CSV table of C-alpha atoms in Angstrom, one decimal:
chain,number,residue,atom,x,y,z
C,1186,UNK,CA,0.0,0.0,0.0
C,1187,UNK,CA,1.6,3.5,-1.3
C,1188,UNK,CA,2.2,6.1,1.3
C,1189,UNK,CA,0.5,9.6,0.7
C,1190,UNK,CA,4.3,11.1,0.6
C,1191,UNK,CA,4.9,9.1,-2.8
C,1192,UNK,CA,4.7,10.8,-6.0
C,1193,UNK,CA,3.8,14.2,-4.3
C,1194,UNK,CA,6.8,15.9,-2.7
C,1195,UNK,CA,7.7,19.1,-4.5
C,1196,UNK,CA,10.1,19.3,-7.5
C,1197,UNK,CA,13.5,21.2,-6.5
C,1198,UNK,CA,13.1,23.8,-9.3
C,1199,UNK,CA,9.3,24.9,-8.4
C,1200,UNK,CA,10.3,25.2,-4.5
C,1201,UNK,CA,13.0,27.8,-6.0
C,1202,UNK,CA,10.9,29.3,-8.1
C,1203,UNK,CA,8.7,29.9,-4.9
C,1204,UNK,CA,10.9,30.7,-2.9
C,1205,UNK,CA,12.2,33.5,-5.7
C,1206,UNK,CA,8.9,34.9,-6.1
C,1207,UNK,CA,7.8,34.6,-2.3
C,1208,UNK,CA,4.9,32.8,-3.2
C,1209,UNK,CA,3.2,29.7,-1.5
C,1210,UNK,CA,2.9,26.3,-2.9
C,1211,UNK,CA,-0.3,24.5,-3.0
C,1212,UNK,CA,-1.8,21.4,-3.0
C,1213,UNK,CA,-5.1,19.3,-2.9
C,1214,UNK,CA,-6.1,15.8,-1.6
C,1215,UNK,CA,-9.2,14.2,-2.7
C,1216,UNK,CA,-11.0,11.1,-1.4
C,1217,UNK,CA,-14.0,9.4,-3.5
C,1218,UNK,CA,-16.5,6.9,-3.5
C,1219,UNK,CA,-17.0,3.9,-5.6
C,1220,UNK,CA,-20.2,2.7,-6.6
C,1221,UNK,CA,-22.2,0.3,-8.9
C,1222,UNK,CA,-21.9,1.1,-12.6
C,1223,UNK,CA,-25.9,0.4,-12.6
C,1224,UNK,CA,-27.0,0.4,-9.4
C,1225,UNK,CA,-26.6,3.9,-6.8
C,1226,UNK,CA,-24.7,2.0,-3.8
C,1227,UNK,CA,-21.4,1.9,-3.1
C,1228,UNK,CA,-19.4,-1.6,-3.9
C,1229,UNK,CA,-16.0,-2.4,-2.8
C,1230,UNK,CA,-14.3,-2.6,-6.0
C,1231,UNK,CA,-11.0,-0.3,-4.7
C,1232,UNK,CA,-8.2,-3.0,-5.4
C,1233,UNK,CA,-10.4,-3.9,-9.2
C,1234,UNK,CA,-10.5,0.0,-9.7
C,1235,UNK,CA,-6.8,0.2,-8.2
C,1236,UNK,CA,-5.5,-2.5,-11.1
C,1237,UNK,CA,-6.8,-0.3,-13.5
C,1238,UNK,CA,-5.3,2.8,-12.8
C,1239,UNK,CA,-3.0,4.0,-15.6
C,1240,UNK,CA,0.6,3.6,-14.3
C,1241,UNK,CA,1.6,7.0,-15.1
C,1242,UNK,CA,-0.6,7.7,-12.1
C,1243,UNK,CA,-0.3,4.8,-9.5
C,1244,UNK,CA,2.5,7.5,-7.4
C,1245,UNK,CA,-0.3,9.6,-6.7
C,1246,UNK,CA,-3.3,7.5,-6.1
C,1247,UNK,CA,-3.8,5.4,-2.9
C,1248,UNK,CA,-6.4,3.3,-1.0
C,1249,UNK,CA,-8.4,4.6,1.6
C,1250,UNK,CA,-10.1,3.6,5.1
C,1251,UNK,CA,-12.9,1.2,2.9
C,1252,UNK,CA,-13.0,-0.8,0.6
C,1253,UNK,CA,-15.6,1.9,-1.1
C,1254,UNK,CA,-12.9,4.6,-1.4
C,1255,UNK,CA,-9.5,5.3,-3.6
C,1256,UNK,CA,-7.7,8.9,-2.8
C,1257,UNK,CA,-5.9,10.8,-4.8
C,1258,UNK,CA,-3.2,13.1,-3.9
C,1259,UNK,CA,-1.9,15.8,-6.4
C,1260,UNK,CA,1.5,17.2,-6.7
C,1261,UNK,CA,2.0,20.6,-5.6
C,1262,UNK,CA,1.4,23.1,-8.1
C,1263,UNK,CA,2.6,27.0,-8.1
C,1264,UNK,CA,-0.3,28.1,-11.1
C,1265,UNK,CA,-4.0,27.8,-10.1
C,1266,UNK,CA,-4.2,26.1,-13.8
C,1267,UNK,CA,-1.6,23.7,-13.3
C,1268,UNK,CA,-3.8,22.5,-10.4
C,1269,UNK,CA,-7.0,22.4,-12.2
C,1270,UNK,CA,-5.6,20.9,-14.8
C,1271,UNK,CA,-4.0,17.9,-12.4
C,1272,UNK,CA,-7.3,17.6,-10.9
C,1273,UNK,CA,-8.8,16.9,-14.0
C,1274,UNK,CA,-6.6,14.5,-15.0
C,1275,UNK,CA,-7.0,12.5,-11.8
C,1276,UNK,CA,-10.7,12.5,-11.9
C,1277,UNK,CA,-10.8,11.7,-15.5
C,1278,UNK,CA,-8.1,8.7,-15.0
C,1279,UNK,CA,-9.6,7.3,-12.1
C,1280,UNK,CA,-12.9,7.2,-13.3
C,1281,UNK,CA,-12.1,5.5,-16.5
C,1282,UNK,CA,-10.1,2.9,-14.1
C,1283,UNK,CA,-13.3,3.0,-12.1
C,1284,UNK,CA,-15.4,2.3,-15.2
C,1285,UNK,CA,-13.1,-0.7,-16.5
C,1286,UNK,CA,-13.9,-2.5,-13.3
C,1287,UNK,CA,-17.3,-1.9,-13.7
C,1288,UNK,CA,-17.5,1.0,-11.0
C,1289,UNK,CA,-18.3,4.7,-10.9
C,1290,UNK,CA,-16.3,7.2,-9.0
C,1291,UNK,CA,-18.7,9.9,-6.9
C,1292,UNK,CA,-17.0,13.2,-5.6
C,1293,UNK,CA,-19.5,13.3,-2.4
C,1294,UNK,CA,-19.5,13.4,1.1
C,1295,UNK,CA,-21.0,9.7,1.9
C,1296,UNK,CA,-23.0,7.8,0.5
C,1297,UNK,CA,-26.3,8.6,-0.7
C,1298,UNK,CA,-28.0,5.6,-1.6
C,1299,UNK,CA,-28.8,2.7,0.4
C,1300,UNK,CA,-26.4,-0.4,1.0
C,1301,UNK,CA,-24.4,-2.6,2.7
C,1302,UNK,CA,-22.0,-1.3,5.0
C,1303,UNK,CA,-18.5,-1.6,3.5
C,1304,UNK,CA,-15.9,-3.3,4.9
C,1305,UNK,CA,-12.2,-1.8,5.7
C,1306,UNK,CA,-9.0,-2.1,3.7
C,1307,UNK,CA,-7.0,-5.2,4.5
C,1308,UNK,CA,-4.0,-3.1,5.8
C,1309,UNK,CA,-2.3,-3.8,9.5
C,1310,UNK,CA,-3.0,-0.2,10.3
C,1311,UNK,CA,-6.5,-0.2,9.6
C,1312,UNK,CA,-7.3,-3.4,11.5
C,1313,UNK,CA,-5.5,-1.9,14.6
C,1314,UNK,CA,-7.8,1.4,14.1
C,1315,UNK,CA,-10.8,-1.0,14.1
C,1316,UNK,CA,-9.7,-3.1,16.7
C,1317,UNK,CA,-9.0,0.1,19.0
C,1318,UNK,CA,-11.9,2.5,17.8
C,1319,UNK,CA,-14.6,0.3,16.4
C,1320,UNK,CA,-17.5,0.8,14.4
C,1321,UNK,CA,-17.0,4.7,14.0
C,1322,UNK,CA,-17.3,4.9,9.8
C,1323,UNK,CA,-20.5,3.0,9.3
C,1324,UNK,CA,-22.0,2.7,5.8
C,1325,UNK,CA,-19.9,3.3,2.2
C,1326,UNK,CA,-17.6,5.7,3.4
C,1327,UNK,CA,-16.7,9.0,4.1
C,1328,UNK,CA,-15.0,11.3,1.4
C,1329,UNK,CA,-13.1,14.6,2.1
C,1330,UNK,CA,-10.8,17.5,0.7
C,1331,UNK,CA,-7.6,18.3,2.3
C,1332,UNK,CA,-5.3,21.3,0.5
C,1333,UNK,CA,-1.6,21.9,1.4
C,1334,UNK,CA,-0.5,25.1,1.5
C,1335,UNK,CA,3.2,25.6,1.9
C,1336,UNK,CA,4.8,27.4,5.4
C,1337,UNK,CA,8.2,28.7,5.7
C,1338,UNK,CA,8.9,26.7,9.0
C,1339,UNK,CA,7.0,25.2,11.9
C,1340,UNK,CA,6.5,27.7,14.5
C,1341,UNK,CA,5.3,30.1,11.8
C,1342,UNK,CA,2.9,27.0,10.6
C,1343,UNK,CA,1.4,27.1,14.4
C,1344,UNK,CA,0.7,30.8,14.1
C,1345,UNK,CA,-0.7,30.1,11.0
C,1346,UNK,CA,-2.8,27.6,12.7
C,1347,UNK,CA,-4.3,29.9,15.2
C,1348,UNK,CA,-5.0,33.0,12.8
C,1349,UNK,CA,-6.9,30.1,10.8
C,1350,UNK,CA,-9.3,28.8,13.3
C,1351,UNK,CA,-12.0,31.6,13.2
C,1352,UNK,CA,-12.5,31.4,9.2
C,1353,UNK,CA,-12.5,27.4,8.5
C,1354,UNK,CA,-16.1,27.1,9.1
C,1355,UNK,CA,-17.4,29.2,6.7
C,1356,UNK,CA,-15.4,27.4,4.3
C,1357,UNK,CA,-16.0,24.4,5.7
C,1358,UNK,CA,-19.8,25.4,4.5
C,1359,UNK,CA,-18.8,26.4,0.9
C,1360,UNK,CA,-17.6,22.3,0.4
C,1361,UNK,CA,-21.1,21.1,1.6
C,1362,UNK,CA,-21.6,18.0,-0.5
C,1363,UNK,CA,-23.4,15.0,1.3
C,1364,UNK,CA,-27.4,15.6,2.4
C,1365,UNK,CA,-28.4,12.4,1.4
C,1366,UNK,CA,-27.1,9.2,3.8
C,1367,UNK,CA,-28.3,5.7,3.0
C,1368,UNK,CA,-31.3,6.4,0.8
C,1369,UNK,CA,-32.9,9.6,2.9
C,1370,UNK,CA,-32.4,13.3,3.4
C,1371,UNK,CA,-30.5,14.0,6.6
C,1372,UNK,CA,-31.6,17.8,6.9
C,1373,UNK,CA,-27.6,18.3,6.7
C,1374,UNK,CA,-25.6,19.9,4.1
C,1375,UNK,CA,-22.8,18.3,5.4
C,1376,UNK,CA,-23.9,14.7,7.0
C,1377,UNK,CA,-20.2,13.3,6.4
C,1378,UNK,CA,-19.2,16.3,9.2
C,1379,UNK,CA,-21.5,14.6,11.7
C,1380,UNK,CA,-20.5,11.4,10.6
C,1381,UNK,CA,-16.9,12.2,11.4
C,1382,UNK,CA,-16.9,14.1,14.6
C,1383,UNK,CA,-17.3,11.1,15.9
C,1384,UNK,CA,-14.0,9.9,15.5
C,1385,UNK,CA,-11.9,11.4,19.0
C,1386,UNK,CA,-9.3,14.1,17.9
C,1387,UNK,CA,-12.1,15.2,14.8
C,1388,UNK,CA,-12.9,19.0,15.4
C,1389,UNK,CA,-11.6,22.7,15.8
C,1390,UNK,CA,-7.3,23.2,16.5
C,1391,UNK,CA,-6.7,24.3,19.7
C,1392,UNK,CA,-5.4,27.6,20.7
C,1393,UNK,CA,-1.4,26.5,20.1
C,1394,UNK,CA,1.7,28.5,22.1
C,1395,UNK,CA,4.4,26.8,20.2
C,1396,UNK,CA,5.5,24.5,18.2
C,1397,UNK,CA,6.8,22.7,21.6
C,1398,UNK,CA,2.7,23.0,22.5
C,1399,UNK,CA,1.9,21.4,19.3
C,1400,UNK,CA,4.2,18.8,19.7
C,1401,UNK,CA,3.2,17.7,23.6
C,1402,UNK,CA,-0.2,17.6,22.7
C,1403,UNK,CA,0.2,14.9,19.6
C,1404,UNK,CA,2.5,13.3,21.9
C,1405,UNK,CA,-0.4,13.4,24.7
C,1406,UNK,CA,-3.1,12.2,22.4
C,1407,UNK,CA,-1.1,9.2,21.2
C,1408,UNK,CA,-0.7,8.3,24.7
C,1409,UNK,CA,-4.0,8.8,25.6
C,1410,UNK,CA,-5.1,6.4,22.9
C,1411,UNK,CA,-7.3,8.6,21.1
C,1412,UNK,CA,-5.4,8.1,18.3
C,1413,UNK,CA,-2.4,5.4,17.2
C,1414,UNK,CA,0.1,7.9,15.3
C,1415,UNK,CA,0.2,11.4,13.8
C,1416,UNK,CA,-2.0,10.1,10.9
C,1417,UNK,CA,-4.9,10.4,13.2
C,1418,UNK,CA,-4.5,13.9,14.1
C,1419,UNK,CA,-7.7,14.8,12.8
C,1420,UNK,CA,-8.0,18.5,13.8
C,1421,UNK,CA,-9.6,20.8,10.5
C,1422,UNK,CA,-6.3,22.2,10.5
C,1423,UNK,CA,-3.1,20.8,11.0
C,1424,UNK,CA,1.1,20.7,10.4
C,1425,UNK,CA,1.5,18.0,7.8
C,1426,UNK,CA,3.5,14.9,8.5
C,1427,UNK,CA,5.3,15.1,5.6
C,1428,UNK,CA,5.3,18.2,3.8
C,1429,UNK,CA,6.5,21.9,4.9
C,1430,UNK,CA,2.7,22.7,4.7
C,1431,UNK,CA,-0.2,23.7,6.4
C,1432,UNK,CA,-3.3,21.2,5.9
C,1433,UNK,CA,-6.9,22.1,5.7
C,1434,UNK,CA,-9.1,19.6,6.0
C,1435,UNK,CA,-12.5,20.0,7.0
C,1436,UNK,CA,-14.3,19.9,4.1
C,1437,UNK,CA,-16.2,17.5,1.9
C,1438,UNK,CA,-14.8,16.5,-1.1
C,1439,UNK,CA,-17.1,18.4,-3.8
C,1440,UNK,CA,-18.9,17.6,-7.1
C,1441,UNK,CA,-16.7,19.1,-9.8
C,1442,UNK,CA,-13.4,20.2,-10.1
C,1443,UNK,CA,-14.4,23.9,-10.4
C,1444,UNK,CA,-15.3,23.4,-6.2
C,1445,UNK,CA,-11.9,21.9,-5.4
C,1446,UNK,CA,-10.0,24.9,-7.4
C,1447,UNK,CA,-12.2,27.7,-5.9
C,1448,UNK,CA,-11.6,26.2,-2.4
C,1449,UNK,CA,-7.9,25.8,-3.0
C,1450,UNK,CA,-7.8,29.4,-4.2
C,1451,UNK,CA,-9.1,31.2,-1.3
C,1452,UNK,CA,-7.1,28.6,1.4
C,1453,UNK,CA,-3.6,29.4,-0.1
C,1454,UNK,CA,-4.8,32.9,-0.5
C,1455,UNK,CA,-6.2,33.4,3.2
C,1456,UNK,CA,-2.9,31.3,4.4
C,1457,UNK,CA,-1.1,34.2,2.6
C,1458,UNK,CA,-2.5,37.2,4.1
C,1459,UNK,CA,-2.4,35.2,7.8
C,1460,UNK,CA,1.4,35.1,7.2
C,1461,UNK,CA,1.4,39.0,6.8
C,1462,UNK,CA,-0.6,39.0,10.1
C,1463,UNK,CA,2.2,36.2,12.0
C,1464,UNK,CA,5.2,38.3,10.9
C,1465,UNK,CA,3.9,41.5,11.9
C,1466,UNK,CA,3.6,40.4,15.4
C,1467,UNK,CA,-0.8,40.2,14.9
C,1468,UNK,CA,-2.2,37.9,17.8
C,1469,UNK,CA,-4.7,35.5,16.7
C,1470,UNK,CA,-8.1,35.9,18.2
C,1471,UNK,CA,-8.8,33.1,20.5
C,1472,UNK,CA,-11.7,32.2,19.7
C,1473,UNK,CA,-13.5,29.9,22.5
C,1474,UNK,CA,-13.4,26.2,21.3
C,1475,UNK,CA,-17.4,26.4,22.4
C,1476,UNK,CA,-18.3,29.1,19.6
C,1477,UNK,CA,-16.1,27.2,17.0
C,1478,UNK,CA,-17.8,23.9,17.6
C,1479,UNK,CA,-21.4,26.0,17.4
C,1480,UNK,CA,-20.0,27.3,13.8
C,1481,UNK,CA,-18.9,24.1,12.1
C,1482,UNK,CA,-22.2,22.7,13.5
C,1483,UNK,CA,-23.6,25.3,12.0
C,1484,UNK,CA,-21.4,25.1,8.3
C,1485,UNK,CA,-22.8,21.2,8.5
C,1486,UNK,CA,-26.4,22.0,8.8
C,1487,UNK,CA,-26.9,24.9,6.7
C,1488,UNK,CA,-23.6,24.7,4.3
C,1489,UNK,CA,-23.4,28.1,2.4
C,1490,UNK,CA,-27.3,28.5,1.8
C,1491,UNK,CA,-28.0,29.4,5.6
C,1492,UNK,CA,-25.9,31.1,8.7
C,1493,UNK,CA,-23.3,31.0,10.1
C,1494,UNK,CA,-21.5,33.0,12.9
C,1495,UNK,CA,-19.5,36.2,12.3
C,1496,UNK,CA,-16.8,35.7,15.1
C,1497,UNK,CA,-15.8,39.5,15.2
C,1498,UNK,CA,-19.5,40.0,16.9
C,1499,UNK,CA,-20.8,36.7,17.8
C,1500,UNK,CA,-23.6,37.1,15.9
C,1501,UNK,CA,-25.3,35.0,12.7
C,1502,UNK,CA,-25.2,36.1,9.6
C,1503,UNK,CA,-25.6,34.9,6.2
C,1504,UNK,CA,-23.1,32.1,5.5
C,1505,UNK,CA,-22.4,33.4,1.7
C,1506,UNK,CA,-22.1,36.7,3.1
C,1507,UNK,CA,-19.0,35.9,5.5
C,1508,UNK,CA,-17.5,34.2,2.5
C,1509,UNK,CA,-17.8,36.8,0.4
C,1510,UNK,CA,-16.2,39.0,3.7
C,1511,UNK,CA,-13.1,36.6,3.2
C,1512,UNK,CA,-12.6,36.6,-0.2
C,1513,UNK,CA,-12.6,40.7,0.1
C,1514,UNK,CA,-10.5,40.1,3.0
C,1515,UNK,CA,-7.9,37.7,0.9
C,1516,UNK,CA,-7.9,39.6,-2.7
C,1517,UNK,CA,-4.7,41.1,-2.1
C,1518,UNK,CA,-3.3,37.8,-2.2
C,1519,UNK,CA,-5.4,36.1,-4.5
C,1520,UNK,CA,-4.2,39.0,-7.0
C,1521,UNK,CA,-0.4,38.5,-5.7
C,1522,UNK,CA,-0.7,34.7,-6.7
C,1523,UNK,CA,-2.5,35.7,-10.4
C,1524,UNK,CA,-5.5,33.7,-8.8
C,1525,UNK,CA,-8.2,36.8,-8.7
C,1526,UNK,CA,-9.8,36.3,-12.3
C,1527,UNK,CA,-10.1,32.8,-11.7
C,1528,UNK,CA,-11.5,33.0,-8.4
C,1529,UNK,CA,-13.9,35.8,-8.9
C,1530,UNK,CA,-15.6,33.3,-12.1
C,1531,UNK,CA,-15.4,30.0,-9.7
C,1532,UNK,CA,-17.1,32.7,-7.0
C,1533,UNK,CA,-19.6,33.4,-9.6
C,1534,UNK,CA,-20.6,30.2,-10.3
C,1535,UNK,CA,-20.5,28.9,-7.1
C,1536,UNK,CA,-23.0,32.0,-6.4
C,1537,UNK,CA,-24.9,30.5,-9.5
C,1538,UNK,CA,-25.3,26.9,-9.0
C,1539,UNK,CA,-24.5,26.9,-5.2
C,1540,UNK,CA,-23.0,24.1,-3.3
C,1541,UNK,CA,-22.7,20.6,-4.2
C,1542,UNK,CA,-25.9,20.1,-1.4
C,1543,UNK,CA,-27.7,22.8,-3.0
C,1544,UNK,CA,-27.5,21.0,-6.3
C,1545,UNK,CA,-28.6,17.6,-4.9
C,1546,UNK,CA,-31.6,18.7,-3.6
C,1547,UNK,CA,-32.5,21.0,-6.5
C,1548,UNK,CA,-32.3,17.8,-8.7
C,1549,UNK,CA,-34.8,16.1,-5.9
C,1550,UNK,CA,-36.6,19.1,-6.2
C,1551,UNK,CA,-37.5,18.6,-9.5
C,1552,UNK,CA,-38.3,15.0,-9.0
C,1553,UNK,CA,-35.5,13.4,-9.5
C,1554,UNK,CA,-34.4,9.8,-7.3
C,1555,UNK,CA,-31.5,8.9,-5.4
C,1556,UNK,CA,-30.3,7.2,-8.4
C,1557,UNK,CA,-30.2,10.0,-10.4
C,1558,UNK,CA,-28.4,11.9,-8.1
C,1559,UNK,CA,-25.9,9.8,-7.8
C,1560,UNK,CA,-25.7,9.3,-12.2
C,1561,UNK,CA,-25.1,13.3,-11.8
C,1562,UNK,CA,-22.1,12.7,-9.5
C,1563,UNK,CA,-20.6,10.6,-11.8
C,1564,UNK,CA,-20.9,13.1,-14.9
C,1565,UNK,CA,-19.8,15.7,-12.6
C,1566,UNK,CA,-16.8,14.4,-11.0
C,1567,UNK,CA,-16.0,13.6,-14.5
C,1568,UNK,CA,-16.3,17.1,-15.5
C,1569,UNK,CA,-19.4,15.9,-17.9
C,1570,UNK,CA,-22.0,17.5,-16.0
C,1571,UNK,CA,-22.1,20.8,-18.3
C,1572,UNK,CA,-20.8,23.2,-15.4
C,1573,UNK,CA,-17.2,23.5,-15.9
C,1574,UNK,CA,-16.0,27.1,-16.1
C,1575,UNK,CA,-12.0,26.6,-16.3
């Protein structure tokens, strides 16, 4: 079984040329479901799928926790294109692969029609999570987003990490993509979210003094038991394991490829303009770990159609409102990275067509199944769906 460091470190020359133009490196993880090629549940065809995959991409795509799921993990890209572009190429090759052995691959949160609970991966490190933490991913799996953005050090990553906490839920609300769970509207945008806080180190970063502070508290969890290794360090935002990068990972992964780019846009973007913040001595708000669990609760449940907290005042507020507040707040940086045309059309659209939830239940809406939701997944991971912008 690969490692998620394989294939996806960055190339020598683009870490000078980013270090040359002070600009940040970024990077996107994608997790996805495989289902039926007629029927709209889940089937665990990863190691048929896996087989299948095109060599030129077997350093970049890897099992997951079920047997449901296959991940893919793109290399880091400087040019917003160059990452849309490797998304697509991903999607497009592991759906074909998908397609040969008789699957489809789904961009969404869990999965939406009903079915047998899948069974894990036969890896030793999987048996020992289920051995230790039980049934805590029931059903055909759970499928997220994670984007790297690169950090110049550590400590400055931890800084980064705190000036982060206050704005991840209302991006956790623009990636709402699962509503539907086993056949049935959940009333969620985001059911995968409530699915996962389950697991014990899922939720909100703490309030970190150092580096040191970050370090004694992974040490403390894995000695607690709550998790087995830093792999389990499930916080929405973390110091990656492997990479000189921050990781944001709270979101579900999202229909189309337009989603992931837009997301991956305002992250690097926002982690820019919180650097500015660190190295001018700024203090990150410390937000109480209370009123950030009340937002992400909130970002699950009403995604980007509803409210969502404004943590300068504590207040609700309309969730597309406080996105459109950071990407104001971030186009200095956007512009810096050549980013701001592209994100202003994905903003656009997004504005259009609305979140991956919104779109599911418009198509219900207009009397479509279960089944055909999940036959517009398909076309839209695929980039068939008639939506793509870029």
């Amino acid at each position: 079984m690969k490692t998620a460091t394989e294939g996806t470190a960055i190339s020598p020359d683009l870490a000078a040329k980013a270090e040359r133009e002070d600009l940040l490196t970024l990077g996107v993880e994608e997790e996805y479901l495989l289902v039926d090629a007629v029927e709209p549940h889940a089937v665990e065809a990863v190691d048929a799928v896996f087989a299948e995959v095109p060599a030129e991409l077997r350093d970049v795509v890897q099992h997951e926790y079920q047997r449901s799921q296959i991940e893919v993990a793109g290399p880091p890209q400087l040019e917003l294109d160059d990452l849309a572009a490797a998304l697509r190429r991903l999607r497009a090759g592991v759906a074909n692969a998908a397609a040969r052995a008789g699957a489809r691959l789904l961009a969404v949160g869990t999965g939406p029609a009903a079915g047998p609970s899948m069974r894990i991966v036969d890896d030793p490190r999987y048996h020992r999570m289920r051995e230790r933490f039980g049934d805590l991913s029931p059903g055909q799996g759970m499928c997220g987003t994670h984007v790297h953005v690169s950090i110049p050090d550590p400590e400055t990553g931890v800084r980064v990490l705190n000036h982060l906490r206050p704005w991840l839920p209302v991006l956790q609300a623009a990636t709402a993509n699962s509503p539907l769970f086993a056949g049935h509207e959940t009333g969620y945008a985001s059911w995968r979210s409530m699915m996962w806080e389950r697991w014990p180190t899922v939720g909100p970063t703490p309030y970190l003094r150092s580096h040191e502070h970050y370090l004694t508290l992974v040490d403390d969890l894995k000695q607690s038991g709550a998790m087995l290794d830093e792999g389990m360090l499930y916080w929405y935002a973390r110091l990656s394991a492997h990479y000189p990068t921050v990781e944001i990972r709270m979101g579900d992964v999202m229909p189309t490829t337009d989603d992931a780019v837009l997301l991956a846009a305002l992250t690097r973007a926002l982690v820019a303009t919180l650097l500015h913040e660190v190295r001018a001595g700024v203090e990150a708000p410390d937000v109480p770990h209370p009123l950030l669990m009340a937002a992400h609760w909130r970002a699950a449940h009403d995604g980007l159609e509803g409210l969502n907290i404004d943590m300068a005042t504590r207040q609700p507020r309309p969730a597309w409102r406080l996105l459109r507040q950071l990407f104001d707040y971030v186009r200095p940086e956007l512009e810096r990275h050549g980013d701001l045309a592209t994100a202003t059309l994905l903003m656009g659209r997004l504005r259009e067509h609305g979140t991956g939830t919104t779109r599911q239940r418009a198509l219900l809406a207009r009397g479509g199944s279960v089944a055909d939701v999940v036959t517009w997944l398909a076309a839209a991971t695929r980039g068939e769906d008639g939506t793509s912008s870029i």
